[in-house]
Each structure stands twice: as C-alpha cells, then as structure tokens.
Amino acid sequence: MSLRDRLAAKARRRVSFPVQVSDPTADQERAAGARTQLAVGQATGITSESIEALREAVTAADAAVEAHFVDVEFEALAPDLFEELLAANAPGGDVDQPAMRIALAAACAVDEELRDEQWWAEQFASGAWSPGELADLYYRLFTVLHYTVPAGGVSKG
C-alpha cells in the first residue's frame, strides 16, 4: 500500500473513556490480598501448583475489579461538524462547556444507542458523575479528539 493510499484511508481519531459503574472497593481489596498471597508464596518457595493457583486467583480478582468499569468509545467528528457544534455552543465566543460536553458525547459516541443528547444531559445532571469525571470527559472529547496533535511514531534516529 502506497503512502498516498495510507493517507487516503486515514481513520478519525478515537478515544476510550473508562466509566466506573459500580463500587470496586471490596474487589480491589480482594485483588490486593491475592497479590500479597502470591508474593508471599513466591518468596517462601511453595510448590509450582500452588503458585499457579495463586496466579489464577490474582487473575480472577483483577477481572472482578474490571467488571466495575465500562469503556465508552468516542470518535472525532468531521471538522465541519465539530465547527458547527462549537458555534452552536459558544455564544459570544465563550464555550458553554456543560452544553458542549453533552453535544460532543452524543455526537461522538461510537455506540449508536448513546447518540442521544437528552440522555447524556440526564446522566450528567444525575449527580453520579464527579466533577473530575466530567472535566476529564470534556477534555478528551474537545481537546484530545479534536485539537491535540497525535504523537509521532517510533523515531528512526
């Protein structure tokens, strides 16, 4: 494939946003305990079968922690669509960040079921999203997807 073909096939940028959907505290404590048991087992020289069982316990505990999170995929808009959203949500030149976050979440969601501004507005107003989560999501949707220049590839130097 030529360089020209590769550039013509360029995909829009995507970002995955992890959302905590339930409390992982108890499972995180179990995972930490499983890691401690594995470390102690390795240090004391227990049988390889026992070490393997401890590794499996760590893997299962990590999976239980991961189940408390879902990744939501977002894709950058075409430049003209982004500019339209920006104009609609920047009266007087100042971006209305809460409104822009809602509009971007709905417009950029890869999952079609999530392309509903009213639903996102309700989610963000529910009190379940922390100020940090809201700020991070806005940053990723606005800046990372639409303004940040991706890092280059591996240096040839």
mmCIF file of N, CA, C and O in Angstrom, residues 11-97:
data_model
loop_
_atom_site.group_PDB
_atom_site.id
_atom_site.type_symbol
_atom_site.label_atom_id
_atom_site.label_comp_id
_atom_site.label_asym_id
_atom_site.label_seq_id
_atom_site.Cartn_x
_atom_site.Cartn_y
_atom_site.Cartn_z
ATOM 1 N N ALA A 11 -8.080 7.084 9.336
ATOM 2 C CA ALA A 11 -9.293 7.000 10.159
ATOM 3 C C ALA A 11 -9.357 8.193 11.115
ATOM 4 O O ALA A 11 -8.332 8.796 11.452
ATOM 5 N N ARG A 12 -10.554 8.519 11.524
ATOM 6 C CA ARG A 12 -10.709 9.575 12.533
ATOM 7 C C ARG A 12 -10.190 9.049 13.862
ATOM 8 O O ARG A 12 -10.249 7.867 14.149
ATOM 9 N N ARG A 13 -9.728 9.980 14.674
ATOM 10 C CA ARG A 13 -9.194 9.615 15.981
ATOM 11 C C ARG A 13 -10.302 9.073 16.872
ATOM 12 O O ARG A 13 -11.454 9.490 16.789
ATOM 13 N N ARG A 14 -9.927 8.153 17.744
ATOM 14 C CA ARG A 14 -10.856 7.587 18.718
ATOM 15 C C ARG A 14 -10.230 7.682 20.100
ATOM 16 O O ARG A 14 -9.018 7.699 20.250
ATOM 17 N N VAL A 15 -11.108 7.730 21.079
ATOM 18 C CA VAL A 15 -10.667 7.720 22.464
ATOM 19 C C VAL A 15 -11.628 6.832 23.248
ATOM 20 O O VAL A 15 -12.829 6.802 22.985
ATOM 21 N N SER A 16 -11.062 6.088 24.166
ATOM 22 C CA SER A 16 -11.855 5.224 25.043
ATOM 23 C C SER A 16 -11.909 5.885 26.407
ATOM 24 O O SER A 16 -10.874 6.285 26.950
ATOM 25 N N PHE A 17 -13.103 6.007 26.956
ATOM 26 C CA PHE A 17 -13.274 6.662 28.253
ATOM 27 C C PHE A 17 -13.792 5.632 29.254
ATOM 28 O O PHE A 17 -14.906 5.136 29.111
ATOM 29 N N PRO A 18 -12.983 5.295 30.279
ATOM 30 C CA PRO A 18 -13.445 4.321 31.274
ATOM 31 C C PRO A 18 -14.433 4.977 32.245
ATOM 32 O O PRO A 18 -14.174 6.061 32.761
ATOM 33 N N VAL A 19 -15.558 4.313 32.451
ATOM 34 C CA VAL A 19 -16.580 4.821 33.359
ATOM 35 C C VAL A 19 -16.799 3.794 34.461
ATOM 36 O O VAL A 19 -17.101 2.637 34.181
ATOM 37 N N GLN A 20 -16.626 4.234 35.707
ATOM 38 C CA GLN A 20 -16.901 3.357 36.842
ATOM 39 C C GLN A 20 -18.410 3.286 37.012
ATOM 40 O O GLN A 20 -19.071 4.302 37.207
ATOM 41 N N VAL A 21 -18.960 2.066 36.922
ATOM 42 C CA VAL A 21 -20.405 1.895 37.006
ATOM 43 C C VAL A 21 -20.865 1.287 38.331
ATOM 44 O O VAL A 21 -22.068 1.245 38.605
ATOM 45 N N SER A 22 -19.926 0.816 39.142
ATOM 46 C CA SER A 22 -20.252 0.284 40.463
ATOM 47 C C SER A 22 -19.019 0.407 41.350
ATOM 48 O O SER A 22 -17.926 0.717 40.877
ATOM 49 N N ASP A 23 -19.199 0.178 42.631
ATOM 50 C CA ASP A 23 -18.125 0.374 43.604
ATOM 51 C C ASP A 23 -17.155 -0.811 43.594
ATOM 52 O O ASP A 23 -17.526 -1.922 43.962
ATOM 53 N N PRO A 24 -15.900 -0.576 43.201
ATOM 54 C CA PRO A 24 -14.929 -1.664 43.123
ATOM 55 C C PRO A 24 -14.155 -1.924 44.419
ATOM 56 O O PRO A 24 -13.301 -2.805 44.454
ATOM 57 N N THR A 25 -14.433 -1.185 45.479
ATOM 58 C CA THR A 25 -13.599 -1.211 46.680
ATOM 59 C C THR A 25 -13.359 -2.614 47.215
ATOM 60 O O THR A 25 -12.208 -3.012 47.450
ATOM 61 N N ALA A 26 -14.417 -3.382 47.431
ATOM 62 C CA ALA A 26 -14.254 -4.728 48.005
ATOM 63 C C ALA A 26 -13.432 -5.609 47.073
ATOM 64 O O ALA A 26 -12.540 -6.351 47.530
ATOM 65 N N ASP A 27 -13.688 -5.530 45.778
ATOM 66 C CA ASP A 27 -12.924 -6.351 44.831
ATOM 67 C C ASP A 27 -11.478 -5.879 44.722
ATOM 68 O O ASP A 27 -10.567 -6.681 44.530
ATOM 69 N N GLN A 28 -11.232 -4.582 44.863
ATOM 70 C CA GLN A 28 -9.852 -4.082 44.859
ATOM 71 C C GLN A 28 -9.089 -4.606 46.074
ATOM 72 O O GLN A 28 -7.918 -4.967 45.975
ATOM 73 N N GLU A 29 -9.772 -4.663 47.227
ATOM 74 C CA GLU A 29 -9.136 -5.208 48.426
ATOM 75 C C GLU A 29 -8.830 -6.691 48.245
ATOM 76 O O GLU A 29 -7.758 -7.166 48.631
ATOM 77 N N ARG A 30 -9.761 -7.435 47.632
ATOM 78 C CA ARG A 30 -9.516 -8.858 47.368
ATOM 79 C C ARG A 30 -8.340 -9.024 46.393
ATOM 80 O O ARG A 30 -7.511 -9.924 46.568
ATOM 81 N N ALA A 31 -8.264 -8.175 45.400
ATOM 82 C CA ALA A 31 -7.161 -8.257 44.433
ATOM 83 C C ALA A 31 -5.822 -7.964 45.113
ATOM 84 O O ALA A 31 -4.831 -8.653 44.855
ATOM 85 N N ALA A 32 -5.809 -6.964 45.980
ATOM 86 C CA ALA A 32 -4.571 -6.646 46.710
ATOM 87 C C ALA A 32 -4.172 -7.817 47.601
ATOM 88 O O ALA A 32 -2.990 -8.178 47.679
ATOM 89 N N GLY A 33 -5.151 -8.429 48.258
ATOM 90 C CA GLY A 33 -4.867 -9.597 49.102
ATOM 91 C C GLY A 33 -4.338 -10.765 48.283
ATOM 92 O O GLY A 33 -3.404 -11.465 48.703
ATOM 93 N N ALA A 34 -4.915 -10.987 47.111
ATOM 94 C CA ALA A 34 -4.454 -12.074 46.243
ATOM 95 C C ALA A 34 -3.024 -11.824 45.786
ATOM 96 O O ALA A 34 -2.201 -12.760 45.743
ATOM 97 N N ARG A 35 -2.692 -10.573 45.479
ATOM 98 C CA ARG A 35 -1.312 -10.244 45.082
ATOM 99 C C ARG A 35 -0.337 -10.470 46.238
ATOM 100 O O ARG A 35 0.776 -10.952 46.036
ATOM 101 N N THR A 36 -0.768 -10.097 47.436
ATOM 102 C CA THR A 36 0.086 -10.303 48.613
ATOM 103 C C THR A 36 0.328 -11.793 48.837
ATOM 104 O O THR A 36 1.461 -12.212 49.081
ATOM 105 N N GLN A 37 -0.737 -12.596 48.737
ATOM 106 C CA GLN A 37 -0.584 -14.052 48.901
ATOM 107 C C GLN A 37 0.360 -14.623 47.850
ATOM 108 O O GLN A 37 1.189 -15.481 48.154
ATOM 109 N N LEU A 38 0.258 -14.149 46.614
ATOM 110 C CA LEU A 38 1.145 -14.609 45.561
ATOM 111 C C LEU A 38 2.592 -14.235 45.871
ATOM 112 O O LEU A 38 3.495 -15.068 45.752
ATOM 113 N N ALA A 39 2.824 -13.004 46.302
ATOM 114 C CA ALA A 39 4.187 -12.559 46.624
ATOM 115 C C ALA A 39 4.769 -13.370 47.776
ATOM 116 O O ALA A 39 5.936 -13.792 47.729
ATOM 117 N N VAL A 40 3.966 -13.617 48.790
ATOM 118 C CA VAL A 40 4.432 -14.413 49.932
ATOM 119 C C VAL A 40 4.732 -15.839 49.473
ATOM 120 O O VAL A 40 5.761 -16.425 49.829
ATOM 121 N N GLY A 41 3.846 -16.390 48.651
ATOM 122 C CA GLY A 41 4.056 -17.741 48.145
ATOM 123 C C GLY A 41 5.329 -17.854 47.327
ATOM 124 O O GLY A 41 6.091 -18.822 47.465
ATOM 125 N N GLN A 42 5.586 -16.862 46.502
ATOM 126 C CA GLN A 42 6.803 -16.881 45.688
ATOM 127 C C GLN A 42 8.045 -16.734 46.558
ATOM 128 O O GLN A 42 9.071 -17.358 46.290
ATOM 129 N N ALA A 43 7.947 -15.934 47.603
ATOM 130 C CA ALA A 43 9.092 -15.712 48.486
ATOM 131 C C ALA A 43 9.396 -16.920 49.362
ATOM 132 O O ALA A 43 10.546 -17.132 49.733
ATOM 133 N N THR A 44 8.363 -17.689 49.672
ATOM 134 C CA THR A 44 8.570 -18.830 50.577
ATOM 135 C C THR A 44 8.831 -20.126 49.839
ATOM 136 O O THR A 44 9.092 -21.146 50.462
ATOM 137 N N GLY A 45 8.750 -20.104 48.522
ATOM 138 C CA GLY A 45 9.099 -21.283 47.743
ATOM 139 C C GLY A 45 8.058 -22.391 47.768
ATOM 140 O O GLY A 45 8.420 -23.565 47.777
ATOM 141 N N ILE A 46 6.794 -22.042 47.759
ATOM 142 C CA ILE A 46 5.763 -23.080 47.732
ATOM 143 C C ILE A 46 5.751 -23.759 46.360
ATOM 144 O O ILE A 46 6.397 -23.297 45.424
ATOM 145 N N THR A 47 5.013 -24.819 46.234
ATOM 146 C CA THR A 47 5.021 -25.618 45.003
ATOM 147 C C THR A 47 4.537 -24.800 43.806
ATOM 148 O O THR A 47 3.777 -23.839 43.952
ATOM 149 N N SER A 48 4.965 -25.235 42.636
ATOM 150 C CA SER A 48 4.570 -24.531 41.416
ATOM 151 C C SER A 48 3.062 -24.628 41.201
ATOM 152 O O SER A 48 2.458 -23.709 40.666
ATOM 153 N N GLU A 49 2.442 -25.754 41.637
ATOM 154 C CA GLU A 49 0.991 -25.874 41.519
ATOM 155 C C GLU A 49 0.288 -24.828 42.387
ATOM 156 O O GLU A 49 -0.710 -24.223 41.974
ATOM 157 N N SER A 50 0.812 -24.606 43.569
ATOM 158 C CA SER A 50 0.232 -23.605 44.470
ATOM 159 C C SER A 50 0.435 -22.199 43.916
ATOM 160 O O SER A 50 -0.463 -21.355 44.007
ATOM 161 N N ILE A 51 1.604 -21.946 43.353
ATOM 162 C CA ILE A 51 1.878 -20.634 42.744
ATOM 163 C C ILE A 51 0.903 -20.400 41.598
ATOM 164 O O ILE A 51 0.337 -19.313 41.456
ATOM 165 N N GLU A 52 0.672 -21.423 40.772
ATOM 166 C CA GLU A 52 -0.253 -21.278 39.649
ATOM 167 C C GLU A 52 -1.659 -20.989 40.152
ATOM 168 O O GLU A 52 -2.368 -20.154 39.580
ATOM 169 N N ALA A 53 -2.077 -21.635 41.225
ATOM 170 C CA ALA A 53 -3.403 -21.380 41.803
ATOM 171 C C ALA A 53 -3.496 -19.943 42.312
ATOM 172 O O ALA A 53 -4.538 -19.280 42.148
ATOM 173 N N LEU A 54 -2.416 -19.436 42.905
ATOM 174 C CA LEU A 54 -2.402 -18.052 43.385
ATOM 175 C C LEU A 54 -2.446 -17.073 42.214
ATOM 176 O O LEU A 54 -3.120 -16.036 42.293
ATOM 177 N N ARG A 55 -1.749 -17.397 41.132
ATOM 178 C CA ARG A 55 -1.796 -16.540 39.936
ATOM 179 C C ARG A 55 -3.213 -16.504 39.362
ATOM 180 O O ARG A 55 -3.693 -15.458 38.930
ATOM 181 N N GLU A 56 -3.872 -17.634 39.337
ATOM 182 C CA GLU A 56 -5.252 -17.690 38.858
ATOM 183 C C GLU A 56 -6.175 -16.861 39.749
ATOM 184 O O GLU A 56 -7.098 -16.206 39.259
ATOM 185 N N ALA A 57 -5.908 -16.871 41.063
ATOM 186 C CA ALA A 57 -6.706 -16.068 41.995
ATOM 187 C C ALA A 57 -6.509 -14.574 41.716
ATOM 188 O O ALA A 57 -7.465 -13.789 41.769
ATOM 189 N N VAL A 58 -5.279 -14.180 41.409
ATOM 190 C CA VAL A 58 -4.996 -12.774 41.073
ATOM 191 C C VAL A 58 -5.725 -12.403 39.783
ATOM 192 O O VAL A 58 -6.360 -11.339 39.703
ATOM 193 N N THR A 59 -5.665 -13.268 38.792
ATOM 194 C CA THR A 59 -6.345 -13.007 37.514
ATOM 195 C C THR A 59 -7.849 -12.858 37.727
ATOM 196 O O THR A 59 -8.475 -11.939 37.182
ATOM 197 N N ALA A 60 -8.436 -13.741 38.518
ATOM 198 C CA ALA A 60 -9.876 -13.670 38.788
ATOM 199 C C ALA A 60 -10.227 -12.406 39.560
ATOM 200 O O ALA A 60 -11.241 -11.752 39.277
ATOM 201 N N ALA A 61 -9.388 -12.034 40.523
ATOM 202 C CA ALA A 61 -9.646 -10.824 41.308
ATOM 203 C C ALA A 61 -9.542 -9.582 40.428
ATOM 204 O O ALA A 61 -10.355 -8.658 40.546
ATOM 205 N N ASP A 62 -8.562 -9.559 39.528
ATOM 206 C CA ASP A 62 -8.428 -8.427 38.600
ATOM 207 C C ASP A 62 -9.643 -8.327 37.681
ATOM 208 O O ASP A 62 -10.141 -7.228 37.392
ATOM 209 N N ALA A 63 -10.145 -9.462 37.223
ATOM 210 C CA ALA A 63 -11.331 -9.466 36.362
ATOM 211 C C ALA A 63 -12.544 -8.931 37.121
ATOM 212 O O ALA A 63 -13.368 -8.208 36.551
ATOM 213 N N ALA A 64 -12.646 -9.267 38.400
ATOM 214 C CA ALA A 64 -13.762 -8.765 39.207
ATOM 215 C C ALA A 64 -13.686 -7.245 39.345
ATOM 216 O O ALA A 64 -14.706 -6.556 39.296
ATOM 217 N N VAL A 65 -12.485 -6.700 39.489
ATOM 218 C CA VAL A 65 -12.320 -5.243 39.564
ATOM 219 C C VAL A 65 -12.698 -4.609 38.226
ATOM 220 O O VAL A 65 -13.431 -3.615 38.188
ATOM 221 N N GLU A 66 -12.226 -5.187 37.139
ATOM 222 C CA GLU A 66 -12.514 -4.634 35.810
ATOM 223 C C GLU A 66 -14.005 -4.616 35.504
ATOM 224 O O GLU A 66 -14.464 -3.751 34.747
ATOM 225 N N ALA A 67 -14.756 -5.529 36.093
ATOM 226 C CA ALA A 67 -16.201 -5.596 35.831
ATOM 227 C C ALA A 67 -16.940 -4.370 36.373
ATOM 228 O O ALA A 67 -18.083 -4.122 35.992
ATOM 229 N N HIS A 68 -16.295 -3.587 37.215
ATOM 230 C CA HIS A 68 -16.905 -2.381 37.768
ATOM 231 C C HIS A 68 -16.757 -1.181 36.823
ATOM 232 O O HIS A 68 -17.220 -0.081 37.142
ATOM 233 N N PHE A 69 -16.099 -1.395 35.699
ATOM 234 C CA PHE A 69 -15.831 -0.316 34.749
ATOM 235 C C PHE A 69 -16.274 -0.725 33.350
ATOM 236 O O PHE A 69 -16.189 -1.895 32.991
ATOM 237 N N VAL A 70 -16.746 0.234 32.588
ATOM 238 C CA VAL A 70 -17.028 0.021 31.170
ATOM 239 C C VAL A 70 -16.271 1.087 30.385
ATOM 240 O O VAL A 70 -16.082 2.202 30.861
ATOM 241 N N ASP A 71 -15.830 0.713 29.207
ATOM 242 C CA ASP A 71 -15.162 1.664 28.323
ATOM 243 C C ASP A 71 -16.168 2.159 27.300
ATOM 244 O O ASP A 71 -16.827 1.362 26.634
ATOM 245 N N VAL A 72 -16.286 3.476 27.194
ATOM 246 C CA VAL A 72 -17.159 4.083 26.206
ATOM 247 C C VAL A 72 -16.259 4.656 25.117
ATOM 248 O O VAL A 72 -15.333 5.418 25.406
ATOM 249 N N GLU A 73 -16.526 4.256 23.882
ATOM 250 C CA GLU A 73 -15.717 4.692 22.753
ATOM 251 C C GLU A 73 -16.326 5.934 22.103
ATOM 252 O O GLU A 73 -17.539 6.001 21.883
ATOM 253 N N PHE A 74 -15.455 6.888 21.807
ATOM 254 C CA PHE A 74 -15.854 8.110 21.113
ATOM 255 C C PHE A 74 -14.942 8.295 19.900
ATOM 256 O O PHE A 74 -13.766 7.934 19.941
ATOM 257 N N GLU A 75 -15.501 8.889 18.843
ATOM 258 C CA GLU A 75 -14.743 9.139 17.622
ATOM 259 C C GLU A 75 -14.863 10.612 17.249
ATOM 260 O O GLU A 75 -15.937 11.208 17.375
ATOM 261 N N ALA A 76 -13.767 11.179 16.776
ATOM 262 C CA ALA A 76 -13.753 12.586 16.371
ATOM 263 C C ALA A 76 -14.765 12.838 15.260
ATOM 264 O O ALA A 76 -15.019 11.980 14.422
ATOM 265 N N LEU A 77 -15.315 14.021 15.295
ATOM 266 C CA LEU A 77 -16.239 14.448 14.243
ATOM 267 C C LEU A 77 -15.458 14.966 13.042
ATOM 268 O O LEU A 77 -14.288 15.380 13.174
ATOM 269 N N ALA A 78 -16.106 15.002 11.916
ATOM 270 C CA ALA A 78 -15.513 15.679 10.758
ATOM 271 C C ALA A 78 -15.334 17.145 11.152
ATOM 272 O O ALA A 78 -16.128 17.692 11.927
ATOM 273 N N PRO A 79 -14.299 17.803 10.662
ATOM 274 C CA PRO A 79 -14.031 19.185 11.070
ATOM 275 C C PRO A 79 -15.218 20.137 10.921
ATOM 276 O O PRO A 79 -15.468 20.957 11.810
ATOM 277 N N ASP A 80 -15.974 20.029 9.838
ATOM 278 C CA ASP A 80 -17.099 20.941 9.655
ATOM 279 C C ASP A 80 -18.199 20.691 10.689
ATOM 280 O O ASP A 80 -18.809 21.639 11.196
ATOM 281 N N LEU A 81 -18.433 19.430 11.053
ATOM 282 C CA LEU A 81 -19.438 19.131 12.078
ATOM 283 C C LEU A 81 -18.986 19.628 13.451
ATOM 284 O O LEU A 81 -19.782 20.140 14.240
ATOM 285 N N PHE A 82 -17.687 19.466 13.736
ATOM 286 C CA PHE A 82 -17.165 19.968 15.005
ATOM 287 C C PHE A 82 -17.329 21.485 15.073
ATOM 288 O O PHE A 82 -17.758 22.024 16.104
ATOM 289 N N GLU A 83 -17.000 22.176 13.999
ATOM 290 C CA GLU A 83 -17.121 23.637 13.977
ATOM 291 C C GLU A 83 -18.570 24.072 14.146
ATOM 292 O O GLU A 83 -18.851 25.076 14.815
ATOM 293 N N GLU A 84 -19.511 23.332 13.588
ATOM 294 C CA GLU A 84 -20.934 23.636 13.773
ATOM 295 C C GLU A 84 -21.336 23.493 15.242
ATOM 296 O O GLU A 84 -22.034 24.359 15.778
ATOM 297 N N LEU A 85 -20.902 22.406 15.870
ATOM 298 C CA LEU A 85 -21.208 22.212 17.297
ATOM 299 C C LEU A 85 -20.565 23.309 18.136
ATOM 300 O O LEU A 85 -21.179 23.819 19.076
ATOM 301 N N LEU A 86 -19.353 23.658 17.806
ATOM 302 C CA LEU A 86 -18.648 24.694 18.542
ATOM 303 C C LEU A 86 -19.378 26.029 18.410
ATOM 304 O O LEU A 86 -19.604 26.720 19.413
ATOM 305 N N ALA A 87 -19.789 26.377 17.225
ATOM 306 C CA ALA A 87 -20.516 27.633 17.020
ATOM 307 C C ALA A 87 -21.838 27.635 17.783
ATOM 308 O O ALA A 87 -22.228 28.649 18.375
ATOM 309 N N ALA A 88 -22.513 26.507 17.809
ATOM 310 C CA ALA A 88 -23.806 26.418 18.497
ATOM 311 C C ALA A 88 -23.666 26.470 20.019
ATOM 312 O O ALA A 88 -24.607 26.847 20.721
ATOM 313 N N ASN A 89 -22.482 26.117 20.523
ATOM 314 C CA ASN A 89 -22.286 26.047 21.975
ATOM 315 C C ASN A 89 -21.263 27.048 22.488
ATOM 316 O O ASN A 89 -20.713 26.872 23.578
ATOM 317 N N ALA A 90 -21.025 28.085 21.711
ATOM 318 C CA ALA A 90 -20.086 29.124 22.123
ATOM 319 C C ALA A 90 -20.682 30.500 21.867
ATOM 320 O O ALA A 90 -20.165 31.276 21.060
ATOM 321 N N PRO A 91 -21.776 30.814 22.560
ATOM 322 C CA PRO A 91 -22.365 32.142 22.358
ATOM 323 C C PRO A 91 -21.377 33.228 22.791
ATOM 324 O O PRO A 91 -20.783 33.152 23.856
ATOM 325 N N GLY A 92 -21.189 34.193 21.956
ATOM 326 C CA GLY A 92 -20.263 35.277 22.275
ATOM 327 C C GLY A 92 -18.808 34.848 22.278
ATOM 328 O O GLY A 92 -17.957 35.559 22.787
ATOM 329 N N GLY A 93 -18.511 33.665 21.759
ATOM 330 C CA GLY A 93 -17.128 33.203 21.690
ATOM 331 C C GLY A 93 -16.680 32.368 22.881
ATOM 332 O O GLY A 93 -15.628 31.752 22.822
ATOM 333 N N ASP A 94 -17.455 32.370 23.965
ATOM 334 C CA ASP A 94 -17.093 31.568 25.133
ATOM 335 C C ASP A 94 -17.836 30.239 25.077
ATOM 336 O O ASP A 94 -19.067 30.203 25.025
ATOM 337 N N VAL A 95 -17.082 29.141 25.118
ATOM 338 C CA VAL A 95 -17.694 27.819 25.023
ATOM 339 C C VAL A 95 -18.466 27.519 26.304
ATOM 340 O O VAL A 95 -17.949 27.654 27.411
ATOM 341 N N ASP A 96 -19.714 27.123 26.133
ATOM 342 C CA ASP A 96 -20.542 26.643 27.236
ATOM 343 C C ASP A 96 -20.142 25.182 27.436
ATOM 344 O O ASP A 96 -20.652 24.284 26.762
ATOM 345 N N GLN A 97 -19.183 24.948 28.347
ATOM 346 C CA GLN A 97 -18.612 23.615 28.486
ATOM 347 C C GLN A 97 -19.647 22.537 28.822
ATOM 348 O O GLN A 97 -19.610 21.462 28.213
#
